[in-house]
């Protein structure tokens, strides 16, 4: 019924669209999202989606109005869209509990609408190109790498699950993720060369340095808050995304 309208909001992406191909709608640095409806709440209670862990992605896909390739979304941009979806669905105030330094359980509320994008050095970005260069400090090898997308994360999860079936006692989370992040080693772009380097030649100190640099330059929304609790002495802690983030009726 054309006379019935659903309001929408424009959401600015932390990446500002700089790392997407210029042909992508995401290169505009913003997307349009609709407000959550009762039908969208059905997605949140779908037992199959909850069981296979796809419920949030199903919801976000339904809320995004702009015609995009969801798999192309950078992980940090997807996080910002998730926050926007929560605000459009249930409001800006997010209550949760955390345990303070005195081992006491504290209730807190964060205004999600006041969260800012993480500060990154955008001078390192080349418009339309999701690739960066880094010299490993200990071995001196030069690598290029990219910021992961939702599609990359799906492939990483699938590969890790496959490896766990073959070797249940082993853990390959770190190396598998690096195999999707690194795009070349000493100008070699063949996946076989990259995987061999990571499995046999990547020094642990270099791997950590790369992960730290990756974290520094990755665009994202800043999910850190400073507790008002007198016992807290740190610079801030991560906002816990718990059960009641999209299910506020589940209680604090």
Short mmCIF file of C-alpha atoms in Angstrom, two decimals:
data_model
loop_
_atom_site.label_atom_id
_atom_site.label_comp_id
_atom_site.label_asym_id
_atom_site.label_seq_id
_atom_site.Cartn_x
_atom_site.Cartn_y
_atom_site.Cartn_z
CA UNK A 1 0.00 0.00 0.00
CA UNK A 2 1.84 3.05 -1.27
CA UNK A 3 0.22 5.37 1.27
CA UNK A 4 1.96 3.50 4.09
CA UNK A 5 5.52 4.70 4.48
CA UNK A 6 8.42 3.52 6.62
CA UNK A 7 10.85 6.26 7.68
CA UNK A 8 14.52 5.84 6.84
CA UNK A 9 17.77 7.29 8.07
CA UNK A 10 21.14 7.87 6.42
CA UNK A 11 24.04 6.11 8.17
CA UNK A 12 27.60 7.36 7.62
CA UNK A 13 30.19 4.60 7.32
CA UNK A 14 33.42 4.78 9.38
CA UNK A 15 35.43 4.13 6.20
CA UNK A 16 33.70 7.08 4.49
CA UNK A 17 33.63 4.79 1.47
CA UNK A 18 37.30 5.41 0.72
CA UNK A 19 38.31 1.75 0.49
CA UNK A 20 35.55 0.57 -1.85
CA UNK A 21 35.78 0.49 -5.66
CA UNK A 22 34.37 3.69 -7.13
CA UNK A 23 31.72 1.62 -8.92
CA UNK A 24 30.34 0.37 -5.59
CA UNK A 25 27.36 2.16 -3.95
CA UNK A 26 29.38 1.91 -0.72
CA UNK A 27 31.97 4.31 -2.16
CA UNK A 28 29.56 7.13 -1.28
CA UNK A 29 30.40 6.53 2.37
CA UNK A 30 26.82 6.25 3.51
CA UNK A 31 23.81 3.98 3.22
CA UNK A 32 20.09 4.35 3.80
CA UNK A 33 18.40 2.19 6.44
CA UNK A 34 14.76 1.72 7.34
CA UNK A 35 13.38 1.70 10.87
CA UNK A 36 12.75 -1.72 12.37
CA UNK A 37 9.17 -3.02 12.08
CA UNK A 38 7.25 -5.78 13.80
CA UNK A 39 8.08 -8.02 10.83
CA UNK A 40 11.79 -7.43 11.43
CA UNK A 41 11.34 -8.62 15.01
CA UNK A 42 10.21 -11.93 13.56
CA UNK A 43 13.71 -12.27 12.13
CA UNK A 44 15.17 -11.85 15.61
CA UNK A 45 13.05 -14.72 16.95
CA UNK A 46 13.61 -17.09 14.02
CA UNK A 47 14.94 -20.28 15.62
CA UNK A 48 16.84 -21.39 12.50
CA UNK A 49 18.67 -18.05 12.22
CA UNK A 50 19.47 -18.13 15.93
CA UNK A 51 20.76 -21.69 15.71
CA UNK A 52 23.07 -21.12 12.74
CA UNK A 53 24.27 -17.71 13.92
CA UNK A 54 22.94 -15.70 10.95
CA UNK A 55 20.21 -13.76 12.75
CA UNK A 56 22.04 -10.41 12.90
CA UNK A 57 23.10 -10.57 9.25
CA UNK A 58 19.55 -11.47 8.19
CA UNK A 59 18.26 -8.48 10.14
CA UNK A 60 20.79 -6.00 8.76
CA UNK A 61 20.19 -7.15 5.19
CA UNK A 62 16.46 -6.56 5.68
CA UNK A 63 17.01 -3.08 7.11
CA UNK A 64 19.47 -1.78 4.50
CA UNK A 65 17.61 0.10 1.75
CA UNK A 66 20.64 0.96 -0.42
CA UNK A 67 21.32 -1.70 -3.05
CA UNK A 68 24.70 -3.04 -1.91
CA UNK A 69 26.65 -6.28 -1.95
CA UNK A 70 26.48 -7.19 1.76
CA UNK A 71 29.58 -9.39 1.49
CA UNK A 72 31.54 -6.33 0.32
CA UNK A 73 30.98 -4.49 3.62
CA UNK A 74 34.12 -3.83 5.64
CA UNK A 75 33.78 -5.32 9.11
CA UNK A 76 34.03 -1.90 10.79
CA UNK A 77 31.30 -0.46 8.55
CA UNK A 78 29.10 -3.44 9.35
CA UNK A 79 29.62 -2.75 13.07
CA UNK A 80 28.41 0.83 12.57
CA UNK A 81 25.33 -0.44 10.70
CA UNK A 82 24.61 -2.84 13.57
CA UNK A 83 24.71 0.03 16.06
CA UNK A 84 22.43 2.11 13.83
CA UNK A 85 19.98 -0.80 13.56
CA UNK A 86 19.80 -1.06 17.35
CA UNK A 87 19.11 2.67 17.67
CA UNK A 88 16.45 2.64 14.93
CA UNK A 89 14.82 -0.44 16.44
CA UNK A 90 14.91 0.07 20.19
CA UNK A 91 16.33 3.50 20.86
CA UNK A 92 19.69 4.96 21.75
CA UNK A 93 19.95 3.84 25.39
CA UNK A 94 21.66 0.46 25.84
CA UNK A 95 21.71 -0.95 29.40
CA UNK A 96 24.14 -3.68 30.39
CA UNK A 97 26.14 -5.03 33.31
CA UNK A 98 29.88 -5.35 33.83
CA UNK A 99 32.15 -6.48 36.66
CA UNK A 100 34.34 -3.71 38.09
CA UNK A 101 37.84 -3.92 39.58
CA UNK A 102 36.37 -4.75 43.00
CA UNK A 103 34.61 -7.76 41.43
CA UNK A 104 31.25 -6.05 41.83
CA UNK A 105 28.52 -6.31 39.20
CA UNK A 106 27.64 -2.80 38.01
CA UNK A 107 24.72 -1.65 35.88
CA UNK A 108 25.47 0.95 33.22
CA UNK A 109 23.72 2.60 30.27
CA UNK A 110 25.41 3.91 27.13
CA UNK A 111 23.88 6.38 24.67
CA UNK A 112 24.63 4.57 21.39
CA UNK A 113 23.88 7.69 19.35
CA UNK A 114 26.94 9.38 20.87
CA UNK A 115 29.44 6.71 19.77
CA UNK A 116 32.11 8.12 17.46
CA UNK A 117 34.11 6.58 14.67
CA UNK A 118 37.57 5.34 15.61
CA UNK A 119 40.28 7.88 14.76
CA UNK A 120 42.44 6.54 11.91
CA UNK A 121 45.07 8.10 9.67
CA UNK A 122 43.11 8.53 6.44
CA UNK A 123 46.18 9.87 4.65
CA UNK A 124 47.20 6.20 4.34
CA UNK A 125 44.07 5.46 2.30
CA UNK A 126 44.03 5.49 -1.48
CA UNK A 127 40.51 6.08 -2.72
CA UNK A 128 39.04 2.96 -4.26
CA UNK A 129 41.89 0.70 -3.12
CA UNK A 130 41.66 -1.60 -0.11
CA UNK A 131 45.35 -2.45 0.16
CA UNK A 132 48.18 -1.27 2.40
CA UNK A 133 51.92 -1.86 2.56
CA UNK A 134 53.85 -2.91 5.66
CA UNK A 135 57.46 -3.90 6.25
CA UNK A 136 57.74 -6.63 8.86
CA UNK A 137 60.09 -5.15 11.49
CA UNK A 138 62.11 -8.27 12.31
CA UNK A 139 62.47 -10.15 9.03
CA UNK A 140 62.36 -7.07 6.79
CA UNK A 141 59.94 -8.75 4.38
CA UNK A 142 57.48 -6.40 2.72
CA UNK A 143 53.84 -7.43 2.65
CA UNK A 144 50.63 -5.88 1.42
CA UNK A 145 47.35 -6.51 3.17
CA UNK A 146 43.68 -5.58 3.07
CA UNK A 147 40.98 -4.75 5.58
CA UNK A 148 38.64 -7.70 5.94
CA UNK A 149 35.06 -7.67 4.67
CA UNK A 150 32.01 -9.56 5.86
CA UNK A 151 32.54 -11.98 2.99
CA UNK A 152 36.13 -12.58 4.11
CA UNK A 153 34.95 -13.29 7.65
CA UNK A 154 32.49 -15.87 6.34
CA UNK A 155 35.26 -17.64 4.42
CA UNK A 156 37.58 -17.54 7.44
CA UNK A 157 34.93 -19.06 9.71
CA UNK A 158 34.19 -21.79 7.17
CA UNK A 159 37.88 -22.66 6.74
CA UNK A 160 38.50 -22.78 10.50
CA UNK A 161 35.49 -25.08 11.01
CA UNK A 162 36.73 -27.32 8.21
CA UNK A 163 40.20 -27.54 9.74
CA UNK A 164 38.74 -28.34 13.16
CA UNK A 165 36.87 -31.29 11.70
CA UNK A 166 40.13 -32.69 10.32
CA UNK A 167 42.20 -31.87 13.43
CA UNK A 168 39.85 -31.24 16.39
CA UNK A 169 42.77 -30.72 18.79
CA UNK A 170 44.46 -28.00 16.70
CA UNK A 171 43.86 -24.24 16.57
CA UNK A 172 44.45 -22.25 13.39
CA UNK A 173 42.53 -19.03 14.03
CA UNK A 174 45.53 -16.68 13.85
CA UNK A 175 47.20 -18.11 10.76
CA UNK A 176 43.95 -18.59 8.85
CA UNK A 177 42.96 -14.96 9.43
CA UNK A 178 46.39 -13.78 8.27
CA UNK A 179 46.01 -15.81 5.07
CA UNK A 180 42.99 -13.67 4.19
CA UNK A 181 44.49 -10.38 5.35
CA UNK A 182 47.84 -10.60 3.53
CA UNK A 183 47.58 -10.03 -0.24
CA UNK A 184 51.26 -10.29 -1.21
CA UNK A 185 54.70 -11.12 0.21
CA UNK A 186 57.74 -9.56 -1.47
CA UNK A 187 55.49 -8.83 -4.50
CA UNK A 188 54.35 -12.46 -4.74
CA UNK A 189 50.56 -12.61 -4.93
CA UNK A 190 49.98 -16.31 -5.53
CA UNK A 191 47.94 -17.77 -2.66
CA UNK A 192 50.25 -20.77 -2.50
CA UNK A 193 53.26 -18.51 -1.84
CA UNK A 194 51.38 -16.44 0.75
CA UNK A 195 50.16 -19.50 2.64
CA UNK A 196 53.61 -21.11 2.60
CA UNK A 197 55.14 -17.92 3.99
CA UNK A 198 52.59 -17.71 6.81
CA UNK A 199 52.86 -21.39 7.71
CA UNK A 200 56.66 -21.64 7.61
CA UNK A 201 58.41 -18.26 7.62
CA UNK A 202 56.28 -15.65 9.43
CA UNK A 203 57.99 -14.77 12.72
CA UNK A 204 55.59 -14.44 15.68
CA UNK A 205 56.88 -10.93 16.50
CA UNK A 206 56.23 -9.86 12.91
CA UNK A 207 52.76 -11.37 12.96
CA UNK A 208 51.92 -9.41 16.10
CA UNK A 209 53.32 -6.17 14.64
CA UNK A 210 51.18 -6.62 11.53
CA UNK A 211 48.06 -7.30 13.58
CA UNK A 212 48.68 -4.19 15.68
CA UNK A 213 49.17 -2.02 12.58
CA UNK A 214 46.06 -3.55 11.02
CA UNK A 215 44.06 -2.62 14.13
CA UNK A 216 45.41 0.95 14.08
CA UNK A 217 44.34 1.74 10.52
CA UNK A 218 41.10 -0.25 10.30
CA UNK A 219 38.07 2.06 10.12
CA UNK A 220 35.45 1.15 12.71
CA UNK A 221 33.06 2.59 15.26
CA UNK A 222 34.60 3.16 18.68
CA UNK A 223 32.84 0.71 21.02
CA UNK A 224 34.61 1.92 24.15
CA UNK A 225 33.07 3.65 27.16
CA UNK A 226 34.49 5.12 30.34
CA UNK A 227 32.69 3.77 33.43
CA UNK A 228 31.62 6.36 35.98
CA UNK A 229 32.37 3.84 38.72
CA UNK A 230 34.97 5.30 41.13
CA UNK A 231 36.92 2.05 41.25
CA UNK A 232 37.73 2.09 37.52
CA UNK A 233 41.22 3.40 36.73
CA UNK A 234 41.62 2.49 33.03
CA UNK A 235 41.15 4.57 29.89
CA UNK A 236 37.98 2.77 28.89
CA UNK A 237 36.50 -0.67 28.30
CA UNK A 238 34.72 -2.32 25.41
CA UNK A 239 30.94 -2.08 25.43
CA UNK A 240 29.70 -5.66 25.90
CA UNK A 241 27.37 -6.70 23.10
CA UNK A 242 25.23 -9.08 25.13
CA UNK A 243 21.92 -10.89 24.62
CA UNK A 244 19.81 -7.81 25.26
CA UNK A 245 21.47 -5.70 22.53
CA UNK A 246 18.72 -6.66 20.08
CA UNK A 247 16.53 -8.33 22.66
CA UNK A 248 16.07 -5.58 25.27
CA UNK A 249 13.10 -7.40 26.77
CA UNK A 250 15.51 -10.16 27.85
CA UNK A 251 16.54 -7.88 30.71
CA UNK A 252 19.80 -6.18 31.62
#
